[in-house]
Coordinates of C-alpha atoms in Angstrom, one line a residue:
Chain A
M1 CA -66.5 84.3 -235.1
K2 CA -66.5 88.1 -234.8
I3 CA -63.7 89.7 -232.8
R4 CA -65.1 92.9 -231.2
L5 CA -62.4 93.9 -229.0
I6 CA -58.9 93.0 -228.4
S7 CA -57.8 94.6 -225.2
S8 CA -54.1 93.9 -224.9
A9 CA -51.1 92.8 -226.8
A10 CA -51.1 89.6 -224.8
S11 CA -54.5 88.6 -226.0
V12 CA -53.4 89.3 -229.6
V13 CA -50.4 87.0 -229.1
A14 CA -52.6 84.3 -227.5
L15 CA -55.1 84.6 -230.3
L16 CA -52.5 84.4 -233.0
G17 CA -51.1 81.4 -231.2
V18 CA -54.5 79.7 -231.5
L19 CA -55.1 80.7 -235.0
A20 CA -51.6 79.8 -236.3
S21 CA -50.6 76.3 -237.0
P22 CA -50.9 73.8 -234.1
V23 CA -47.1 73.6 -234.1
A24 CA -47.1 76.7 -231.9
F25 CA -48.6 74.6 -229.1
S26 CA -47.3 71.2 -229.6
G27 CA -43.8 71.0 -228.5
S28 CA -43.2 74.7 -228.3
H29 CA -42.0 75.8 -224.9
G30 CA -43.8 79.1 -225.2
G31 CA -47.1 77.4 -225.7
A32 CA -46.8 75.3 -222.6
L33 CA -45.8 78.3 -220.6
E34 CA -48.9 80.2 -221.9
E35 CA -51.0 77.3 -220.8
G36 CA -49.5 77.3 -217.4
K37 CA -50.1 81.0 -217.1
R38 CA -53.7 80.5 -218.1
L39 CA -54.2 77.8 -215.5
A40 CA -52.5 79.9 -212.8
F41 CA -54.7 83.0 -213.6
D42 CA -58.0 81.2 -214.2
R43 CA -60.4 82.0 -211.2
K44 CA -61.9 78.5 -211.4
L45 CA -58.5 76.7 -211.5
G46 CA -55.2 78.0 -210.0
N47 CA -56.5 81.4 -209.2
C48 CA -53.1 82.2 -207.8
L49 CA -53.7 85.9 -208.3
T50 CA -56.2 85.9 -205.5
C51 CA -53.2 85.8 -203.2
H52 CA -50.0 86.4 -205.2
M53 CA -48.7 89.2 -207.3
I54 CA -47.6 87.7 -210.6
A55 CA -46.2 89.5 -213.6
G56 CA -48.8 89.9 -216.3
G57 CA -51.8 89.5 -213.9
N58 CA -54.2 92.2 -212.8
A59 CA -55.9 92.9 -209.5
A60 CA -53.7 90.6 -207.6
G61 CA -54.1 90.0 -203.9
N62 CA -51.4 90.0 -201.3
L63 CA -52.1 87.2 -198.9
G64 CA -49.0 85.4 -200.1
P65 CA -45.6 86.7 -201.2
P66 CA -45.2 88.1 -204.8
L67 CA -44.1 85.3 -207.1
I68 CA -40.9 86.8 -208.5
A69 CA -37.3 85.5 -208.9
M70 CA -38.6 82.0 -208.5
K71 CA -35.5 80.2 -209.7
A72 CA -33.5 81.9 -207.0
R73 CA -36.1 80.9 -204.4
F74 CA -36.6 77.4 -205.7
P75 CA -33.4 76.3 -207.4
D76 CA -34.9 72.8 -207.3
K77 CA -38.1 72.8 -209.3
K78 CA -39.4 69.7 -207.4
M79 CA -39.6 71.8 -204.3
L80 CA -41.7 74.4 -206.0
R81 CA -44.0 71.6 -207.3
A82 CA -44.3 70.2 -203.8
Q83 CA -45.3 73.6 -202.4
I84 CA -48.1 73.9 -205.0
W85 CA -49.1 70.3 -204.5
D86 CA -49.5 70.6 -200.8
S87 CA -48.6 73.8 -199.0
N88 CA -49.5 72.3 -195.7
V89 CA -46.4 70.2 -195.6
A90 CA -44.2 73.3 -195.2
N91 CA -46.8 75.1 -193.1
P92 CA -49.6 73.1 -191.6
S93 CA -51.7 76.2 -191.1
S94 CA -51.0 77.7 -194.5
A95 CA -53.8 79.7 -196.1
M96 CA -52.7 78.4 -199.5
P97 CA -54.9 75.7 -200.9
P98 CA -53.3 72.2 -201.3
F99 CA -53.8 72.1 -205.1
G100 CA -52.7 68.5 -205.5
R101 CA -53.8 66.9 -202.3
H102 CA -57.3 68.3 -202.7
N103 CA -57.6 67.6 -206.4
I104 CA -58.0 71.3 -207.3
L105 CA -55.7 70.8 -210.2
T106 CA -54.7 67.6 -212.0
E107 CA -51.1 66.4 -211.9
K108 CA -50.6 67.5 -215.5
Q109 CA -52.0 71.0 -214.7
I110 CA -49.7 71.2 -211.7
D111 CA -46.7 70.4 -213.9
L112 CA -47.8 73.2 -216.3
V113 CA -48.3 75.7 -213.5
T114 CA -45.0 74.8 -211.9
D115 CA -43.2 75.4 -215.2
F116 CA -44.8 78.7 -215.6
I117 CA -44.2 79.9 -212.0
H118 CA -40.6 78.7 -212.2
S119 CA -40.1 80.8 -215.3
L120 CA -40.9 84.0 -213.4
Chain B
M1 CA -62.2 67.0 -211.5
R2 CA -63.4 65.0 -208.5
K3 CA -66.1 66.8 -206.5
F4 CA -64.6 67.5 -203.2
I5 CA -66.9 68.4 -200.4
L6 CA -65.4 68.2 -197.0
A7 CA -66.5 69.8 -193.9
V8 CA -63.6 69.0 -191.6
S9 CA -60.1 68.8 -192.8
T10 CA -56.9 67.4 -191.3
A11 CA -55.3 70.5 -189.9
L12 CA -57.8 71.2 -187.1
A13 CA -56.8 74.3 -185.2
V14 CA -59.1 74.4 -182.2
G15 CA -57.0 76.7 -180.1
L16 CA -57.4 80.4 -180.4
V17 CA -55.1 82.8 -182.1
T18 CA -52.1 80.6 -181.2
P19 CA -53.5 77.1 -182.0
T20 CA -51.1 75.3 -179.8
T21 CA -52.4 75.9 -176.3
A22 CA -52.7 72.6 -174.5
T23 CA -55.2 73.6 -171.9
A24 CA -58.6 74.8 -172.9
S25 CA -59.1 78.5 -172.4
T26 CA -62.3 80.0 -170.9
P27 CA -64.6 82.0 -173.1
A28 CA -63.6 85.2 -171.1
E29 CA -59.9 84.5 -171.8
D30 CA -60.7 83.9 -175.4
V31 CA -62.5 87.2 -175.7
K32 CA -59.6 89.1 -174.3
A33 CA -57.0 87.4 -176.5
F34 CA -59.2 87.6 -179.6
Q35 CA -59.8 91.4 -179.2
Q36 CA -56.2 92.1 -178.2
Y37 CA -55.0 90.3 -181.4
F38 CA -56.9 92.9 -183.5
Y39 CA -55.9 95.9 -181.4
D40 CA -52.3 94.9 -181.9
K41 CA -52.7 94.1 -185.6
F42 CA -54.5 97.4 -186.3
P43 CA -53.0 99.9 -183.9
N44 CA -54.4 102.8 -186.0
V45 CA -58.0 101.6 -185.8
A46 CA -60.0 103.2 -183.0
K47 CA -61.5 100.4 -180.8
D48 CA -64.9 101.8 -181.4
D49 CA -64.6 101.5 -185.2
F50 CA -64.4 97.7 -185.3
K51 CA -68.2 97.7 -185.4
D52 CA -67.9 99.0 -189.0
G53 CA -66.2 95.8 -190.3
V54 CA -64.0 96.2 -193.3
Y55 CA -64.7 100.0 -193.4
A56 CA -62.7 100.4 -190.2
L57 CA -59.6 99.5 -192.2
N58 CA -59.5 101.7 -195.3
K59 CA -60.3 105.4 -195.6
D60 CA -61.3 105.4 -199.3
F61 CA -63.7 102.5 -198.9
R62 CA -65.0 104.1 -195.7
E63 CA -65.8 107.4 -197.5
Q64 CA -67.6 105.6 -200.3
W65 CA -69.6 103.6 -197.7
E66 CA -70.4 106.7 -195.7
N67 CA -71.8 108.3 -198.8
T68 CA -74.0 105.3 -199.4
E69 CA -75.2 105.4 -195.8
E70 CA -76.5 108.9 -196.2
F71 CA -79.4 107.5 -198.2
P72 CA -79.3 104.0 -196.9
P73 CA -80.5 101.3 -199.4
Y74 CA -82.2 99.5 -196.4
E75 CA -84.3 102.5 -195.3
D76 CA -87.5 101.1 -196.8
N77 CA -86.8 97.8 -195.3
I78 CA -86.7 99.3 -191.8
A79 CA -90.1 100.9 -192.4
K80 CA -91.6 97.7 -193.7
G81 CA -90.1 95.8 -190.8
E82 CA -91.7 98.1 -188.4
E83 CA -95.0 97.6 -190.0
M84 CA -94.6 93.8 -189.8
F85 CA -93.6 94.1 -186.2
N86 CA -96.7 96.1 -185.3
T87 CA -99.2 94.1 -187.3
P88 CA -101.0 91.7 -185.0
F89 CA -101.1 88.0 -185.9
A90 CA -104.5 86.5 -186.9
N91 CA -105.1 85.7 -183.2
G92 CA -104.5 89.3 -182.2
K93 CA -101.1 88.7 -180.5
T94 CA -98.0 90.5 -181.6
Y95 CA -94.2 89.9 -181.7
A96 CA -93.9 92.1 -178.7
D97 CA -95.9 89.5 -176.7
C98 CA -93.4 86.7 -177.2
L99 CA -90.0 88.1 -178.1
L100 CA -87.3 88.9 -175.5
N101 CA -87.9 92.2 -173.7
G102 CA -90.9 93.1 -175.9
G103 CA -88.8 92.6 -179.1
T104 CA -87.3 96.0 -179.8
G105 CA -83.8 97.1 -178.8
T106 CA -82.6 93.5 -178.4
R107 CA -80.5 92.7 -181.5
H108 CA -77.3 92.8 -179.4
L109 CA -78.6 90.1 -177.0
Y110 CA -78.7 87.3 -179.5
P111 CA -77.7 84.5 -179.7
Y112 CA -78.1 83.5 -176.1
F113 CA -78.1 80.2 -174.2
D114 CA -81.5 79.2 -172.9
K115 CA -81.3 77.1 -169.7
D116 CA -84.8 75.6 -170.0
S117 CA -84.2 74.0 -173.5
G118 CA -80.4 73.8 -173.2
K119 CA -80.2 75.4 -176.6
L120 CA -79.0 78.5 -178.3
K121 CA -81.7 81.0 -179.3
T122 CA -81.0 83.2 -182.3
L123 CA -83.2 86.2 -183.2
E124 CA -84.3 84.6 -186.4
G125 CA -85.1 81.3 -184.6
E126 CA -87.1 83.1 -182.0
I127 CA -89.1 85.1 -184.5
N128 CA -90.2 81.8 -186.1
A129 CA -90.9 80.2 -182.8
C130 CA -93.1 83.2 -182.0
R131 CA -94.9 82.9 -185.3
K132 CA -95.5 79.2 -184.8
A133 CA -96.8 79.6 -181.3
N134 CA -99.3 82.0 -182.7
G135 CA -100.4 79.8 -185.6
E136 CA -98.5 81.7 -188.3
K137 CA -96.3 80.2 -191.0
P138 CA -92.5 80.5 -190.4
L139 CA -90.4 82.9 -192.5
K140 CA -87.5 81.8 -194.6
Y141 CA -84.2 82.2 -192.7
K142 CA -81.8 83.9 -195.2
K143 CA -83.6 86.7 -197.1
G144 CA -86.9 88.4 -197.6
A145 CA -89.3 89.1 -194.8
M146 CA -87.0 87.7 -192.1
P147 CA -84.1 90.2 -192.5
T148 CA -86.7 93.0 -193.1
L149 CA -88.1 92.4 -189.7
T150 CA -84.7 92.0 -188.1
A151 CA -83.6 95.2 -189.8
Y152 CA -86.2 97.0 -187.8
I153 CA -85.2 95.3 -184.6
A154 CA -81.5 96.0 -185.3
D155 CA -82.3 99.7 -186.0
T156 CA -84.1 100.0 -182.6
S157 CA -80.9 98.5 -181.0
R158 CA -78.3 100.9 -182.5
G159 CA -75.8 101.9 -179.9
N160 CA -76.5 99.1 -177.5
V161 CA -73.3 97.3 -176.5
I162 CA -73.0 93.5 -177.3
N163 CA -72.6 91.7 -174.0
I164 CA -73.3 88.0 -174.2
K165 CA -71.8 85.9 -171.4
V166 CA -71.2 82.2 -171.7
S167 CA -72.5 80.5 -168.5
N168 CA -71.0 77.5 -166.7
D169 CA -73.7 75.2 -167.9
D170 CA -72.0 72.3 -169.7
R171 CA -74.5 72.6 -172.6
D172 CA -73.7 76.3 -173.0
L173 CA -69.9 75.6 -173.0
A174 CA -70.4 72.8 -175.5
A175 CA -72.3 75.2 -177.8
Y176 CA -69.6 77.7 -177.4
E177 CA -66.8 75.2 -178.2
M178 CA -68.7 74.0 -181.2
G179 CA -68.8 77.6 -182.6
K180 CA -65.2 78.1 -181.9
R181 CA -64.4 74.9 -183.7
Q182 CA -66.5 76.0 -186.7
F183 CA -64.6 79.2 -186.8
Y184 CA -61.1 77.7 -186.7
M185 CA -61.4 74.5 -188.7
K186 CA -60.2 74.4 -192.2
R187 CA -62.9 73.3 -194.6
G188 CA -63.8 72.9 -198.2
Q189 CA -61.7 72.0 -201.3
L190 CA -59.7 75.2 -200.8
N191 CA -58.9 74.2 -197.2
L192 CA -59.6 77.6 -195.6
S193 CA -61.0 78.4 -192.2
C194 CA -63.0 81.5 -191.3
A195 CA -60.0 82.5 -189.2
D196 CA -57.6 82.1 -192.2
C197 CA -59.4 85.0 -193.9
H198 CA -60.8 87.1 -191.0
V199 CA -58.0 86.7 -188.4
T200 CA -54.6 85.7 -189.9
N201 CA -55.2 87.5 -193.2
S202 CA -57.6 90.3 -192.1
G203 CA -56.4 93.6 -193.5
G204 CA -55.0 91.7 -196.6
Y205 CA -56.3 91.6 -200.0
A206 CA -57.8 88.5 -201.8
R207 CA -57.7 89.9 -205.3
S208 CA -59.2 93.3 -204.7
D209 CA -61.3 92.3 -201.7
L210 CA -60.1 93.7 -198.4
L211 CA -60.6 91.1 -195.7
S212 CA -62.5 92.4 -192.6
P213 CA -61.4 91.6 -189.1
A214 CA -63.6 89.0 -187.4
L215 CA -64.0 91.3 -184.4
G216 CA -67.3 93.1 -185.2
N217 CA -68.1 90.8 -188.1
L218 CA -71.7 90.6 -187.1
S219 CA -72.3 93.7 -185.1
H220 CA -74.1 95.4 -188.0
F221 CA -76.4 92.6 -189.3
P222 CA -78.6 92.2 -191.1
V223 CA -76.7 93.8 -194.0
Y224 CA -78.0 95.1 -197.3
R225 CA -75.5 93.8 -199.9
H226 CA -75.3 95.5 -203.3
K227 CA -74.3 92.2 -204.7
W228 CA -77.6 90.7 -203.5
S229 CA -79.6 93.9 -204.1
A230 CA -81.2 92.9 -200.9
L231 CA -80.9 92.2 -197.2
G232 CA -79.4 89.0 -195.8
T233 CA -79.1 87.4 -192.4
P234 CA -75.8 86.3 -190.8
H235 CA -76.4 82.7 -191.9
R236 CA -76.9 83.8 -195.5
R237 CA -73.4 85.4 -195.3
F238 CA -71.9 82.3 -193.7
G239 CA -73.2 80.2 -196.5
G240 CA -71.6 82.5 -199.1
C241 CA -68.2 82.4 -197.4
N242 CA -68.5 78.6 -197.3
K243 CA -69.4 78.3 -201.0
N244 CA -66.5 80.6 -202.0
I245 CA -64.1 78.1 -200.6
R246 CA -66.0 75.2 -202.2
A247 CA -67.3 73.9 -198.9
K248 CA -70.8 72.6 -198.6
P249 CA -72.7 75.2 -196.6
F250 CA -74.7 74.2 -193.6
K251 CA -78.4 75.0 -193.4
A252 CA -79.4 78.4 -192.0
Q253 CA -80.2 77.9 -188.3
S254 CA -78.3 74.6 -188.2
D255 CA -76.5 74.0 -184.9
E256 CA -73.3 74.6 -186.7
Y257 CA -74.2 78.1 -187.9
K258 CA -76.0 79.0 -184.7
S259 CA -72.9 78.1 -182.7
L260 CA -70.7 80.0 -185.1
E261 CA -72.8 83.1 -184.7
Y262 CA -72.7 82.7 -181.0
F263 CA -68.9 82.5 -181.0
L264 CA -68.6 85.6 -183.2
M265 CA -71.0 87.6 -181.1
V266 CA -69.3 86.5 -177.8
M267 CA -66.0 87.6 -179.3
A268 CA -67.6 91.0 -180.0
N269 CA -68.5 91.7 -176.4
G270 CA -68.1 95.4 -175.9
V271 CA -68.7 96.3 -179.5
E272 CA -71.7 98.4 -180.4
A273 CA -74.6 97.0 -182.3
N274 CA -75.0 99.2 -185.4
G275 CA -77.2 97.4 -187.9
P276 CA -78.6 97.3 -190.4
S277 CA -75.7 98.3 -192.6
S278 CA -74.8 98.3 -196.3
R279 CA -72.0 96.3 -197.9
K280 CA -70.6 95.6 -201.3

């Protein structure tokens, strides 16, 4: 594979992560967080950036609040997961898609996204 | 991932801006509340500017757009549409013989409720009805010749004020209510309503897309979209907005989309028709 362009330090790190031994992913906390981030940013999956400013993401929308200081806002990680799984419980008319209830993400993917968001 | 195609979702908000009203409001009351919502939300936007959609909201975007409009990408389409309009059918008749008021200067009058058939009449639907009555093949409803012809009709209607009154006929009211429901119901895997993006979150950004106010959403159709490199009818746009939220689009000229167009045009009473127009 030819690598033509490496645009940011982040992609270098991600690339090194992939090329390095599988240990970097299995078990390593950093690897799981990276995966959560990838899921959150991917336009076909979480696509959270459509509506939320998130550190490390470009061209974010502003339909929802910036996702910062998440541990302070969600001391209980379960509550954060619940918000992502079905935003309509807290707000029936929420514009946020119910990622779990509508099968937009799998349970496993929601766990990974929750961990990533909680780390912000 | 399970395919999730769902037209109507649990959280149905049929009421207007405040979805909790117990008693049904009349169309006239709805228009007033709908327009006032946007006047309050965008106090710095001149009322006359809502006809420009998203470009009423942002100076930079507006300037870019005004530059484009100096040499409009739809100019040739208008000329072609005029030629179509004036070319007689094989039987010698013309569009002027069967369209409302001779056809030109009428974009702002559609859709309207027709008492005889009890149905809504859209401009595109009437064009094909006219063709059929004269032994011609119908045009496709979303792109191509249809919006070319309507671009000419829209161009001859510039400056006319939208004024579509819903009558007391039960069938008219039912069509109106259907359109209102189409507008406010959450749909698709992403569970969003038209109103979620074009009312509640209008003026906000989804990624880098500024969301236009629903007031005046259709006043300038058909639009030439750079993304399409072509013109499109309102129902083509509806289909796109439905697909984006992973909802199965309805067919162009389905009762669902006709009523949705009716609702949006009724809400735009008082807004100037200013199509065709260009968009991203």
